[in-house]
Amino acid sequence: MLYFQADVDKAVKAARDAFRWGSPWRRMDASHRGLLINRLADAIERNAAYLAELETLDNGKPYAISYTVDLPTVVKCFRYYAGWADKWEGKTIPIDGDYFCYTRHEPIGVCGQIIPWNFPLLMLAWKIAPALATGNTVVMKVAEQTPLTALYVASLIKEVGFPEGVVNILQGMGPSAGAAIARHMDVDKLAFTGSTEVGHLIQQASGTSNLKKVTLELGGKSPNIILSDANMEDAVEQAHFGLFFNQGQCCCAGSRTFVQADIYDEFVERSVERARKRVVGNPFDLKTEQGPQVDQEQFNKILGYISSGKREGAKLMCGGGVAADRGYFIQPTVFGDVQDNMTIAREEIFGPVMQIMKFKTMEEVVTRANDTKYGLAAAVFTKDIDKASYVSNGLRAGTVWVNCYDVFASQAPFGGYKASGNGRELGEYGLDNYTEVKTVIASVFGFISGAEKRTQSLLE
């Protein structure tokens, strides 16, 4: 424990020194900060194939996904925030009296960041990019399961010319290194992505230390609502993608699939057919759609939820077992006849396990969809724009997809309602979490003119 505390103390001191008033980082023009972030994006893009290999080795996701989805998205995120570096403006405010009033957005300071193992490189980008664009310094702890890509990016950060101490990347376990960052008295802000349970601990650590600002992106149990007028083929494919993508290890996975009664049987049949066709295997085989789960702990946890579903009376339609004689491969699994009170319908599984539930009316499904402690994401499939509007407006979720799933953009904010977190990442909103707003009020009679200054200088 003392070892991790010493490492964290050293990293925080380096970040604090880099943030001190008058340091190269603080003196740097905002446009030059943007230039450095763009250079980092270029370096990541040049090394994309190698980084994708590391990501697949670390996480188990298919290399085709690492290279064609994760890496381009990472590059776009850095480039998006590079563009913001010199465009974050304050305001002038008219107030009573002879005063000039304006606001400034200033960096918070030393930002602790703790990222998960399901999208290691992408989560690094989501957190580091806005922090750097707004002039902060960073102490990041990577997930103990997946450190490789972050450590390689650390070498690229040094290579492209960021001043020493601006970005500090640590390995370590959550209960030791992560906890040390969360309760550190010289960390000004903490951003965490992970489980809701750990999110509670992060908030508590803030309250018992220095009341550091906290941004949390936590768990989910996202409803995916299929209305009877939906395009069946698209709905089946998107629901499959929304659940099974990344081995089901997504905080926003559509893990409660609500299907209107009129089309329920057909949807279940087609979903089972699609799941049985899903290619599970070596993640470096370009035909593979699903690799192994990240580690044995996650593997065992998912199998435990599958056993729970069978024990509580859900109908196992396909899968439900191990997909290979070695490794952490799980068969794509579909449960039908799932009831709202079942464990698999209430708790986040974080694996390739689809739960399909029947409903009759839109009013009913909105109520049931909202009956959860989570509120990260949701989706609705329908050809009727009025129905889409009714459902999307009624859902208590930070993101609602309509006739699509898992569509992300650096420009669009992402975050949750309720126990799925607080604050937002991405977009202009993502910058808010890394700045303080300062109000400056000056008496207009308190200054001497430029001419008076020059005269005064000559007299001296």
Tab-separated table of C-alpha atoms in Angstrom, residues 384-394:
chain	number	residue	atom	x	y	z
A	384	ASP	CA	-43.266	6.407	-36.495
A	385	ILE	CA	-41.563	9.673	-35.504
A	386	ASP	CA	-44.315	10.516	-33.010
A	387	LYS	CA	-43.793	7.199	-31.221
A	388	ALA	CA	-40.034	7.726	-31.286
A	389	SER	CA	-40.479	11.164	-29.729
A	390	TYR	CA	-42.888	9.888	-27.062
A	391	VAL	CA	-40.568	7.088	-25.967
A	392	SER	CA	-37.293	9.024	-26.159
A	393	ASN	CA	-38.756	11.931	-24.183
A	394	GLY	CA	-40.124	9.576	-21.533
